[in-house]
Amino acid sequence: MSLCVARLSCWPHLSPSLLHPTPSTCFLFRLPLKTPNAHFLFCRHTPRPSSSWRGFPEGAAEYHTAGEGELKEEEDDDEEEEAEAEEEEEAVSSLVLPERWDVLGLGQAMVDFSGVVDDNFLKKLGLEKGTRKVVNHEERGRVLQAMDGCTYKAAAGGSLSNTLVALARLSTRSLQPPPLNVAMAGSVASDLLGGFYREKLRRANVQFLSSPIKDGTTGTVIVLTTPDAQRTMLAYQGTSSTVNYDTSLASAVSKTNILVVEGYLFELPDTIKTITKACENARKSGALVAITASDVSCIERHFDDFWEIIGNCVDLVFANGDEARALCNFEAKESAASATRYLSHFVPLVSVTDGPRGSYIGVKGTALYIPPSPCVPVDTCGAGDAYASGILYGVLRGISDLRSIGTIAAKVAATVVGQQGTRLRVSDAVKLAESFTFQFDSSSIRSDVGTDHISSL
């Protein structure tokens, strides 16, 4: 018996029936295995299988798939993604788990399951277009059943994971400094989608540190996009609703330079204690603590919890204009700049995006305006996540000039806005990283980023 890495290459296009299995569902995926690296031993392997491998759960009889036209469209997507995956796999193959993490993200680990539908589809299911709704297992199954035959795609989603992947790709493709060590902690199950989530992050040089939960179901977000580009989201929390502060998370928190907490976690009552412990212990070990505001309604429902953490532990806040106003309890007529200045009295560094108008970086009661980077908008979803990755990149690379940090963040955000999808592509990360080299030289790189560094900005 040998040990090797399993590379699950066709998971991005899972059938909806895999998320809501029935007795007549089988699991179908290719499992081409590569030469293992001594530092990554993820699965047991007996003799190498053929290029196509089928695993059938007990009682399985058939596999549901989309129509011939839909399959062809997805195969075209596969080719583009596979090319990037091959390039990224080269970078990850020599990766060794570090003694210390540059960034550790604590957030909701959920698989995004995206489908293209029409308005009539939403009407039949009684869904209000453009909203985000939390659903139970039965509601999710009903929607997935209705999606059979639609164009769909699965991805390791989440706002925080978008930021971490962009950060890892930027640092991996940078010419001079060493790659950043990026990790995420959360909660996935020991099911097919949980394995998919972990593998997709690993291939993007983001290590998912939390052990899978047995007998659970990985959380999913169904994203239904209509022809007018509006997104209707249905979130099934599954295992993502519980993130425990166990020994594994405690160990990772004690060995990180920056801890980033996703604001959506405040929606989960049992997770507030985990957030508090993680932030307090990160501060004790000398790490920076950052928090993403995530959503206006989330802030309004958990205003006191947000400020309990912000007031006691947080060094860096990421928000858009609406979220910043919500944190300040400001009215809508107040400017994003005013909210930035207000927040910077309580937090050492504040990052506030203001859509096509640009962004602001707040320090010590002032708001530095950062003009937007030119682009032709295609999809604004994920712009804030990308901007946050640029801020973290600048801080971790030891850049002390706030305008330079903001310019980097604006360029990353503009790149993502100019494409379809929320993730920074590998090819774009290469170009961006090369363009950033003038911002710093090897003498400015810091490996001891902490609260003193933020205070000096």
Coordinates of C-alpha atoms in Angstrom, one line a residue:
M1 CA 0.0 0.0 0.0
S2 CA 1.3 3.5 -0.9
L3 CA 0.3 7.0 0.0
C4 CA -0.5 9.7 -2.5
V5 CA -2.3 12.9 -3.3
A6 CA -5.7 12.6 -4.9
R7 CA -6.4 15.3 -7.5
L8 CA -10.2 15.5 -8.1
S9 CA -10.2 17.3 -11.4
C10 CA -13.8 17.4 -12.4
W11 CA -15.5 18.4 -9.1
P12 CA -16.2 22.0 -10.2
H13 CA -19.2 20.7 -12.2
L14 CA -21.0 18.4 -9.8
S15 CA -24.6 17.5 -10.5
P16 CA -27.2 18.9 -8.1
S17 CA -28.2 15.4 -7.3
L18 CA -24.9 14.9 -5.6
L19 CA -25.8 17.6 -3.0
H20 CA -29.2 15.9 -2.3
P21 CA -28.5 12.2 -3.0
T22 CA -31.3 9.7 -3.5
P23 CA -31.2 5.9 -3.7
S24 CA -30.9 6.3 -7.5
T25 CA -27.9 8.6 -7.4
C26 CA -24.3 7.5 -8.0
F27 CA -21.1 9.5 -7.6
L28 CA -19.0 9.9 -10.7
F29 CA -15.7 11.7 -11.0
R30 CA -12.2 11.1 -12.5
L31 CA -9.4 10.4 -10.1
P32 CA -6.1 10.7 -11.9
L33 CA -3.4 10.3 -9.3
K34 CA 0.0 12.1 -9.3
T35 CA 3.3 11.3 -7.8
P36 CA 3.0 12.1 -4.1
N37 CA 5.0 14.7 -2.3
A38 CA 6.4 13.5 1.0
H39 CA 4.8 16.4 2.9
F40 CA 1.2 15.8 1.6
L41 CA -0.2 12.4 2.4
F42 CA -3.9 12.8 2.2
C43 CA -5.4 9.5 1.1
R44 CA -4.7 5.8 1.0
H45 CA -4.2 4.2 -2.3
T46 CA -4.0 0.6 -3.5
P47 CA -3.1 -0.1 -7.2
R48 CA -3.6 2.9 -9.5
P49 CA -7.0 3.0 -11.1
S50 CA -7.8 3.7 -14.7
S51 CA -8.3 7.3 -15.9
S52 CA -12.0 7.1 -15.2
W53 CA -13.1 5.8 -11.8
R54 CA -16.6 5.3 -10.7
G55 CA -17.7 4.9 -7.1
F56 CA -21.2 3.8 -6.5
P57 CA -22.9 4.0 -3.1
E58 CA -25.0 1.1 -2.1
G59 CA -28.2 0.8 -4.1
A60 CA -27.0 3.3 -6.8
A61 CA -28.5 2.7 -10.2
E62 CA -28.0 5.7 -12.4
Y63 CA -26.2 9.1 -12.6
H64 CA -28.2 12.2 -13.5
T65 CA -26.4 14.7 -15.7
A66 CA -27.3 17.7 -17.8
G67 CA -28.2 17.7 -21.5
E68 CA -25.7 17.4 -24.3
G69 CA -25.5 21.1 -25.0
E70 CA -25.0 22.0 -21.3
L71 CA -22.2 19.4 -21.0
K72 CA -20.3 20.9 -23.9
E73 CA -20.5 24.3 -22.4
E74 CA -19.1 23.0 -19.1
E75 CA -16.4 21.1 -20.9
D76 CA -15.2 24.4 -22.4
D77 CA -15.1 25.8 -18.9
D78 CA -13.2 22.8 -17.7
E79 CA -10.4 23.3 -20.2
E80 CA -9.8 26.9 -19.0
E81 CA -9.9 25.9 -15.3
E82 CA -7.8 22.8 -15.9
A83 CA -5.1 24.9 -17.5
E84 CA -4.9 27.1 -14.4
A85 CA -5.1 24.1 -12.1
E86 CA -2.0 22.6 -13.8
E87 CA -0.1 25.8 -13.4
E88 CA -1.1 26.2 -9.8
E89 CA -0.4 22.5 -9.0
E90 CA 3.3 23.1 -9.9
A91 CA 3.5 25.8 -7.2
V92 CA 1.7 23.8 -4.6
S93 CA 3.6 20.5 -5.2
S94 CA 6.7 21.7 -3.2
L95 CA 4.7 23.3 -0.4
V96 CA 5.7 22.4 3.2
L97 CA 3.5 23.1 6.1
P98 CA 5.2 26.1 7.8
E99 CA 6.0 26.7 11.4
R100 CA 4.1 29.9 11.3
W101 CA 1.2 31.3 9.2
D102 CA 1.3 34.8 7.7
V103 CA -2.5 34.8 7.5
L104 CA -5.1 32.6 9.1
G105 CA -8.7 33.1 8.1
L106 CA -11.6 32.0 10.3
G107 CA -14.8 31.9 8.4
Q108 CA -17.8 30.0 6.9
A109 CA -16.7 27.1 4.7
M110 CA -19.5 26.6 2.2
V111 CA -19.6 25.3 -1.4
D112 CA -21.2 27.7 -3.9
F113 CA -23.5 26.0 -6.3
S114 CA -24.3 28.4 -9.1
G115 CA -27.1 28.0 -11.7
V116 CA -28.4 30.2 -14.5
V117 CA -32.2 30.5 -14.3
D118 CA -35.0 32.7 -15.6
D119 CA -37.5 34.8 -13.6
N120 CA -40.2 32.2 -14.0
F121 CA -38.0 29.7 -12.2
L122 CA -37.8 31.9 -9.2
K123 CA -41.6 32.6 -9.3
K124 CA -42.4 28.9 -9.4
L125 CA -40.4 28.4 -6.2
G126 CA -41.7 31.5 -4.5
L127 CA -38.2 33.1 -4.3
E128 CA -37.7 36.9 -4.2
K129 CA -35.1 38.0 -6.7
G130 CA -31.9 39.5 -5.4
T131 CA -32.3 38.4 -1.8
R132 CA -30.3 36.1 0.4
K133 CA -32.2 33.5 2.4
V134 CA -31.2 30.8 4.9
V135 CA -32.9 27.5 4.0
N136 CA -33.2 24.1 5.7
H137 CA -32.4 20.7 4.3
E138 CA -35.8 20.2 2.8
E139 CA -35.9 23.6 1.1
R140 CA -32.5 23.1 -0.3
G141 CA -33.5 19.7 -1.7
R142 CA -36.6 21.2 -3.3
V143 CA -34.5 23.9 -5.1
L144 CA -31.9 21.4 -6.2
Q145 CA -34.5 19.1 -7.6
A146 CA -35.9 22.0 -9.6
M147 CA -32.4 22.8 -10.9
D148 CA -32.0 19.5 -12.7
G149 CA -31.2 20.3 -16.3
C150 CA -30.0 23.9 -15.6
T151 CA -26.5 25.1 -16.2
Y152 CA -24.6 24.8 -13.0
K153 CA -21.1 25.0 -11.5
A154 CA -19.7 24.3 -8.0
A155 CA -16.9 26.2 -6.3
A156 CA -15.2 26.5 -2.9
G157 CA -17.0 29.7 -2.1
G158 CA -17.2 32.2 0.6
S159 CA -16.2 35.9 1.0
L160 CA -13.2 35.1 3.1
S161 CA -11.9 32.3 0.9
N162 CA -12.0 34.6 -2.1
T163 CA -9.7 37.0 -0.2
L164 CA -7.3 34.2 1.0
V165 CA -7.1 32.7 -2.5
A166 CA -6.3 36.0 -4.1
L167 CA -3.6 36.8 -1.4
A168 CA -2.0 33.4 -1.9
R169 CA -2.0 33.7 -5.7
L170 CA -0.4 37.2 -5.5
S171 CA 2.3 36.1 -3.2
T172 CA 3.0 32.8 -5.0
R173 CA 3.5 34.7 -8.3
S174 CA 5.5 37.6 -6.9
L175 CA 9.0 37.7 -8.3
Q176 CA 11.1 38.8 -5.3
P177 CA 9.7 38.0 -1.9
P178 CA 9.0 34.4 -0.7
P179 CA 5.4 33.2 -0.9
L180 CA 3.1 33.9 2.0
N181 CA 1.8 31.1 4.2
V182 CA -2.0 31.3 4.1
A183 CA -4.5 29.1 5.9
M184 CA -8.2 28.9 6.7
A185 CA -10.1 27.3 9.6
G186 CA -13.8 26.6 9.5
S187 CA -16.1 23.6 9.4
V188 CA -16.8 21.1 6.7
A189 CA -18.1 17.6 6.8
S190 CA -16.4 14.4 5.9
D191 CA -18.6 14.2 2.8
L192 CA -17.9 14.6 -0.9
L193 CA -18.4 18.4 -0.9
G194 CA -16.2 18.8 2.2
G195 CA -13.3 17.0 0.4
F196 CA -14.0 19.2 -2.7
Y197 CA -13.7 22.4 -0.6
R198 CA -10.5 21.4 1.0
E199 CA -8.9 20.3 -2.2
K200 CA -9.8 23.4 -4.1
L201 CA -8.3 25.6 -1.5
R202 CA -5.2 23.5 -1.3
R203 CA -4.6 23.8 -5.0
A204 CA -4.8 27.5 -4.6
N205 CA -2.0 27.4 -1.9
V206 CA -4.5 27.9 1.0
Q207 CA -4.4 25.2 3.6
F208 CA -7.7 24.3 5.3
L209 CA -6.6 23.3 8.8
S210 CA -9.9 22.1 10.5
S211 CA -10.6 18.4 10.6
P212 CA -13.8 17.3 8.8
I213 CA -16.9 16.6 10.9
K214 CA -18.2 13.1 10.8
D215 CA -21.8 12.4 10.0
G216 CA -22.4 16.0 9.0
T217 CA -23.3 17.8 5.8
T218 CA -21.1 20.5 4.3
G219 CA -22.8 23.9 4.0
T220 CA -23.8 25.1 0.5
V221 CA -24.9 28.4 -1.0
I222 CA -27.2 28.1 -4.1
V223 CA -26.6 31.1 -6.3
L224 CA -29.4 31.6 -8.9
T225 CA -28.4 34.1 -11.5
T226 CA -31.1 35.6 -13.8
P227 CA -30.4 37.2 -17.3
D228 CA -30.4 40.7 -15.7
A229 CA -27.3 39.6 -13.7
Q230 CA -29.2 39.6 -10.4
R231 CA -28.2 36.9 -7.9
T232 CA -30.7 35.2 -5.5
M233 CA -28.9 33.2 -2.8
L234 CA -30.1 30.3 -0.7
A235 CA -27.7 29.4 2.1
Y236 CA -27.8 26.0 3.8
Q237 CA -25.5 26.3 6.7
G238 CA -24.9 22.6 7.5
T239 CA -21.6 22.1 9.3
S240 CA -20.6 25.7 8.7
S241 CA -23.0 26.8 11.5
T242 CA -20.7 25.4 14.2
V243 CA -17.0 26.4 14.4
N244 CA -15.4 25.2 17.7
Y245 CA -12.3 26.5 19.3
D246 CA -10.5 23.2 19.5
T247 CA -6.8 22.4 20.1
S248 CA -6.1 22.6 16.3
L249 CA -7.6 26.1 16.0
A250 CA -5.9 27.2 19.2
S251 CA -2.5 26.0 17.9
A252 CA -3.0 27.8 14.5
V253 CA -4.1 31.0 16.2
S254 CA -0.9 31.0 18.3
K255 CA 1.2 30.7 15.2
T256 CA -0.2 33.4 12.9
N257 CA 0.8 36.9 12.1
I258 CA -2.7 38.1 11.0
L259 CA -6.0 36.5 12.0
V260 CA -8.9 37.5 9.8
V261 CA -12.4 36.8 11.1
E262 CA -15.3 36.7 8.6
G263 CA -18.2 38.8 9.8
Y264 CA -20.8 36.3 8.7
L265 CA -19.8 34.1 11.6
F266 CA -21.6 36.6 13.9
E267 CA -24.8 35.2 12.5
L268 CA -24.1 31.9 14.3
P269 CA -24.9 32.2 18.1
D270 CA -22.6 29.3 19.1
T271 CA -19.7 30.9 17.2
I272 CA -19.4 34.1 19.1
K273 CA -17.4 32.4 21.9
T274 CA -15.1 31.0 19.3
I275 CA -14.5 34.4 17.7
T276 CA -13.8 35.9 21.1
K277 CA -11.3 33.3 22.1
A278 CA -9.6 33.3 18.8
C279 CA -9.2 37.1 18.8
E280 CA -8.1 37.4 22.4
N281 CA -5.5 34.6 22.0
A282 CA -4.2 36.1 18.7
R283 CA -3.7 39.4 20.4
K284 CA -1.8 37.7 23.3
S285 CA 0.5 36.0 20.8
G286 CA 1.3 39.4 19.1
A287 CA -0.8 38.9 16.0
L288 CA -2.9 41.5 14.2
V289 CA -6.6 40.9 14.3
A290 CA -8.7 41.8 11.2
I291 CA -12.4 41.6 10.7
T292 CA -14.7 41.8 7.7
A293 CA -18.0 43.6 8.1
S294 CA -19.6 41.2 5.6
D295 CA -23.2 42.4 5.5
V296 CA -25.3 45.4 6.7
S297 CA -28.1 43.3 8.1
C298 CA -25.7 41.1 9.9
I299 CA -24.1 44.2 11.6
E300 CA -27.6 45.5 12.5
R301 CA -28.6 42.2 14.1
H302 CA -25.3 41.8 16.0
F303 CA -24.2 45.3 16.5
D304 CA -23.1 44.9 20.2
D305 CA -21.2 41.7 19.4
F306 CA -19.3 43.4 16.6
W307 CA -18.3 46.3 18.8
E308 CA -17.4 44.0 21.7
I309 CA -14.7 42.5 19.4
I310 CA -13.8 45.7 17.6
G311 CA -13.4 47.7 20.8
N312 CA -11.2 45.1 22.5
C313 CA -9.2 43.2 19.9
V314 CA -9.4 44.5 16.3
D315 CA -6.5 46.2 14.5
L316 CA -8.0 46.3 11.0
V317 CA -11.6 46.5 9.7
F318 CA -12.7 45.8 6.1
A319 CA -16.0 47.2 5.1
N320 CA -17.9 48.9 2.2
G321 CA -19.5 52.3 2.6
D322 CA -22.9 50.9 3.7
E323 CA -21.3 48.5 6.2
A324 CA -19.1 51.2 7.6
R325 CA -22.1 53.5 8.1
A326 CA -23.9 50.6 9.9
L327 CA -21.0 50.1 12.2
C328 CA -21.0 53.8 13.0
N329 CA -24.8 53.9 13.3
F330 CA -24.8 56.7 10.7
E331 CA -27.6 57.6 8.4
A332 CA -27.4 56.9 4.7
K333 CA -26.7 60.5 3.9
E334 CA -23.3 60.3 5.7
S335 CA -20.3 59.8 3.4
A336 CA -18.1 56.8 3.3
A337 CA -15.2 59.1 4.2
S338 CA -17.0 60.3 7.3
A339 CA -17.6 56.7 8.4
T340 CA -13.9 55.9 7.8
R341 CA -12.7 58.8 9.9
Y342 CA -15.1 57.9 12.7
L343 CA -14.1 54.2 12.8
S344 CA -10.4 55.1 12.7
H345 CA -10.7 56.6 16.1
F346 CA -11.4 53.1 17.5
V347 CA -9.4 50.9 15.1
P348 CA -5.7 51.5 14.1
L349 CA -6.4 50.8 10.4
V350 CA -9.7 51.0 8.5
S351 CA -10.4 50.0 4.9
V352 CA -13.6 51.2 3.3
T353 CA -14.6 50.6 -0.3
D354 CA -17.1 53.0 -2.0
G355 CA -17.9 51.2 -5.3
P356 CA -16.9 53.0 -8.5
R357 CA -16.2 56.2 -6.5
G358 CA -13.0 54.7 -5.0
S359 CA -12.0 53.8 -1.5
Y360 CA -10.6 55.1 1.8
I361 CA -8.0 54.1 4.3
G362 CA -8.5 55.4 7.7
V363 CA -5.8 56.0 10.3
K364 CA -6.0 58.1 13.5
G365 CA -9.1 60.1 12.6
T366 CA -8.2 60.8 9.0
A367 CA -9.4 59.2 5.7
L368 CA -7.0 58.9 2.8
Y369 CA -8.8 58.8 -0.5
I370 CA -7.7 56.1 -3.0
P371 CA -9.0 56.6 -6.5
P372 CA -10.5 53.6 -8.4
S373 CA -8.3 51.7 -10.8
P374 CA -9.6 52.0 -14.3
C375 CA -11.6 49.0 -15.6
V376 CA -14.6 48.0 -17.6
P377 CA -17.0 46.5 -15.0
V378 CA -18.3 43.0 -15.8
D379 CA -19.2 41.5 -12.4
T380 CA -18.9 43.5 -9.2
C381 CA -19.4 40.5 -6.9
G382 CA -16.2 39.8 -5.0
A383 CA -14.7 43.3 -5.5
G384 CA -14.5 43.9 -1.7
D385 CA -12.9 40.5 -1.1
A386 CA -10.3 41.3 -3.7
Y387 CA -9.6 44.7 -2.3
A388 CA -9.0 43.2 1.2
S389 CA -6.5 40.8 -0.3
G390 CA -4.5 43.8 -1.7
I391 CA -4.5 45.5 1.7
L392 CA -3.3 42.4 3.4
Y393 CA -0.6 41.9 0.7
G394 CA 0.7 45.4 1.2
V395 CA 0.8 45.1 5.0
L396 CA 2.5 41.7 4.9
R397 CA 5.1 42.9 2.4
G398 CA 6.1 45.6 4.8
I399 CA 4.9 48.6 2.7
S400 CA 4.5 51.6 5.1
D401 CA 3.0 54.1 2.6
L402 CA -0.8 53.9 2.9
R403 CA -1.4 55.3 -0.6
S404 CA 0.8 52.5 -2.1
I405 CA -1.1 49.9 -0.2
G406 CA -4.4 51.4 -1.3
T407 CA -3.3 51.5 -4.9
I408 CA -2.4 47.8 -4.8
A409 CA -5.8 47.0 -3.4
A410 CA -7.6 49.1 -6.0
K411 CA -5.8 47.3 -8.8
V412 CA -6.6 43.9 -7.5
A413 CA -10.3 44.8 -7.1
A414 CA -10.5 46.3 -10.6
T415 CA -9.0 43.2 -12.0
V416 CA -11.8 41.0 -10.4
V417 CA -14.5 43.5 -11.3
G418 CA -13.4 43.3 -15.0
Q419 CA -14.1 39.5 -15.2
Q420 CA -16.9 37.1 -14.6
G421 CA -16.6 35.5 -11.2
T422 CA -15.3 36.3 -7.8
R423 CA -11.8 34.7 -7.8
L424 CA -8.6 36.4 -8.9
R425 CA -7.3 34.3 -11.8
V426 CA -3.8 32.9 -11.7
S427 CA -2.8 34.6 -15.0
D428 CA -4.0 38.0 -13.6
A429 CA -2.2 37.4 -10.3
V430 CA 1.1 37.0 -12.3
K431 CA 0.6 40.3 -14.0
L432 CA -0.4 42.1 -10.9
A433 CA 2.5 40.7 -8.8
E434 CA 4.9 41.8 -11.5
S435 CA 3.5 45.3 -11.5
F436 CA 3.8 45.6 -7.7
T437 CA 7.5 44.9 -7.5
F438 CA 8.3 48.6 -7.8
Q439 CA 6.4 49.2 -4.5
F440 CA 9.1 47.5 -2.4
D441 CA 12.5 45.9 -2.4
S442 CA 13.9 43.0 -0.5
S443 CA 15.1 45.2 2.3
S444 CA 11.5 46.3 3.1
I445 CA 10.1 42.8 3.6
R446 CA 9.1 42.1 7.1
S447 CA 8.5 38.7 8.7
D448 CA 7.5 40.1 12.1
V449 CA 4.2 41.8 11.1
G450 CA 2.3 42.6 14.3
T451 CA 0.4 45.3 16.1
D452 CA 3.5 47.6 16.2
H453 CA 3.6 47.6 12.4
I454 CA 0.0 48.7 12.1
S455 CA 0.6 51.4 14.8
S456 CA 3.5 52.8 12.8
L457 CA 1.5 53.2 9.5

